[in-house]
C-alpha cells in the first residue's frame, strides 16, 4: 500500500520576515528602547501586585487608607497592643497624683486602632498596603510611574535596604501611614519635600524614611505614656493629634538640622531631644506647627478654608508639586541610640 500524501515529508517553509518595529519605537536608540521596556515592565509588576489586568496604580489618600484599616479585621494585631505603659510602686502613685489625665473613654477605641495599625506589618497581598507604598514613592520623587516592590530605589528614599517592610520595626503600617499623611496633605507636602531635599544634601544627608519611622516611634511612645491625653481630650481626636505631633517633630528636626548644619553623626542626640519634646512639651511642638502652617503660602494660595486649630490630617489630598532629582544615600545605621 502506498504512503498517504499527508505522511510525505513536506518542504520547510521559508522563515517569515521580522515584523517592522512600531512607529513610536523606530528611530530611538537601543538605550532608549531598553529604558522604555523597563518602564513597561514596571507597570506589569504593579498590575500583578494589585491583581489588576492593566493600568497604573492610583494614588491613595490618607483618609481612604485609614478607612481601610477601620473596616479591616485587625483582631490579631489588637491582641499585641499595650495601650499604656505599666507603672508600679511609687512611679504608679506619682503618675496617678501628678501625671497627665487619662484618655477619655470615647477616645480609647481610636487610640487602640492606631496601636493596632502599628502592629500590622506590610503585606504584599494587600492592595491598599501596596498603594500606600507606591503613593509615598510617587509623591516624594514626583514620578508619574511607580516602582517595583523590591529594589535599590527604596534606599534612595532613605530606607536601609531593598524592602521597606524590614524597616518598620516598632511602628508597623503606622510608620507608612504617617509618611502617607505627610506627602498627601496639601499643607504638609511642601515641608515634606523640603526635608526630603535636605536629606539628599552632600554633607548634611540622612535617611529620610528611617528618620520618619523613628519619629513615628517617638510619637507612639508619647501616646502610650499618656503624654498626649490632654491634647486628645481637648480636640476629641487621637490619630489627628498623632499626625500633627509627627509633623511638628519633623519640623523641629528639620529646623535644627538645617540651621545648625547637623550631620548624621548628630542624629542620636537630636532624636533624644525630640523624645523629650514629644513627651514633655507636645503642646509647644504643636503650637510651632500651627504657626508654620498659618504662615505657609500654600494655606492662602490653595483656597481651602482651614479649621482653627487645624486638624491637618483630615484635610484633602495635596496638589502635585514639582521636585527635581534624588541622590544616592550611602548611610547605614544600627542601634536604638541612633536610627533604627
Short mmCIF file of N, CA, C and O in Angstrom, two decimals, residues 42 46 57 76 84 128 134 144 170 174 205 247-248 250 293 309 312-313 317:
data_model
loop_
_atom_site.label_atom_id
_atom_site.label_comp_id
_atom_site.label_asym_id
_atom_site.label_seq_id
_atom_site.Cartn_x
_atom_site.Cartn_y
_atom_site.Cartn_z
N UNK A 42 7.74 47.70 34.70
CA UNK A 42 7.31 48.22 36.00
C UNK A 42 5.80 48.22 36.10
O UNK A 42 5.22 47.80 37.09
N UNK A 46 3.38 46.21 38.71
CA UNK A 46 2.34 46.85 39.51
C UNK A 46 1.00 46.15 39.32
O UNK A 46 0.26 45.92 40.27
N UNK A 57 -1.01 52.33 39.02
CA UNK A 57 -1.51 52.23 40.39
C UNK A 57 -2.02 53.60 40.81
O UNK A 57 -1.27 54.57 40.79
N UNK A 76 -5.95 40.12 65.32
CA UNK A 76 -4.65 39.57 65.69
C UNK A 76 -3.68 40.67 66.11
O UNK A 76 -2.88 40.48 67.03
N UNK A 84 -1.15 51.37 77.43
CA UNK A 84 -0.40 52.31 78.26
C UNK A 84 0.78 51.60 78.89
O UNK A 84 0.80 50.38 79.01
N UNK A 128 -4.12 47.78 49.26
CA UNK A 128 -4.05 49.09 49.90
C UNK A 128 -2.64 49.34 50.44
O UNK A 128 -2.11 50.45 50.32
N UNK A 134 3.41 52.86 47.06
CA UNK A 134 3.61 53.49 45.76
C UNK A 134 3.32 54.99 45.81
O UNK A 134 4.01 55.79 45.16
N UNK A 144 5.59 60.00 37.68
CA UNK A 144 4.26 59.63 37.22
C UNK A 144 4.03 58.13 37.38
O UNK A 144 2.92 57.68 37.65
N UNK A 170 8.62 48.30 65.25
CA UNK A 170 8.06 49.14 66.30
C UNK A 170 6.98 50.10 65.85
O UNK A 170 6.31 50.71 66.67
N UNK A 174 1.70 51.95 60.70
CA UNK A 174 1.53 53.34 61.13
C UNK A 174 2.71 54.19 60.67
O UNK A 174 2.55 55.38 60.38
N UNK A 205 23.31 64.98 54.66
CA UNK A 205 22.34 63.95 54.28
C UNK A 205 21.99 63.05 55.46
O UNK A 205 22.76 62.88 56.41
N UNK A 247 4.34 65.58 62.43
CA UNK A 247 4.79 66.67 61.55
C UNK A 247 5.53 67.74 62.34
O UNK A 247 6.53 68.29 61.87
N UNK A 248 5.05 68.04 63.55
CA UNK A 248 5.69 69.06 64.38
C UNK A 248 7.10 68.64 64.78
O UNK A 248 8.03 69.45 64.79
N UNK A 250 9.02 66.48 63.13
CA UNK A 250 9.84 66.51 61.91
C UNK A 250 10.23 67.95 61.57
O UNK A 250 11.35 68.22 61.12
N UNK A 293 2.09 76.46 59.69
CA UNK A 293 1.02 76.27 58.72
C UNK A 293 0.33 77.60 58.40
O UNK A 293 0.02 77.89 57.24
N UNK A 309 -8.02 75.36 65.87
CA UNK A 309 -6.71 74.99 65.32
C UNK A 309 -6.85 73.95 64.22
O UNK A 309 -7.81 73.21 64.21
N UNK A 312 -4.80 68.82 60.68
CA UNK A 312 -4.09 68.71 59.42
C UNK A 312 -4.35 67.39 58.73
O UNK A 312 -4.49 67.32 57.53
N UNK A 313 -4.48 66.33 59.51
CA UNK A 313 -4.61 65.01 58.90
C UNK A 313 -5.92 64.82 58.19
O UNK A 313 -6.06 63.93 57.37
N UNK A 317 -6.33 65.73 49.90
CA UNK A 317 -5.07 65.31 49.30
C UNK A 317 -4.37 66.50 48.66
O UNK A 317 -4.98 67.37 48.07
#
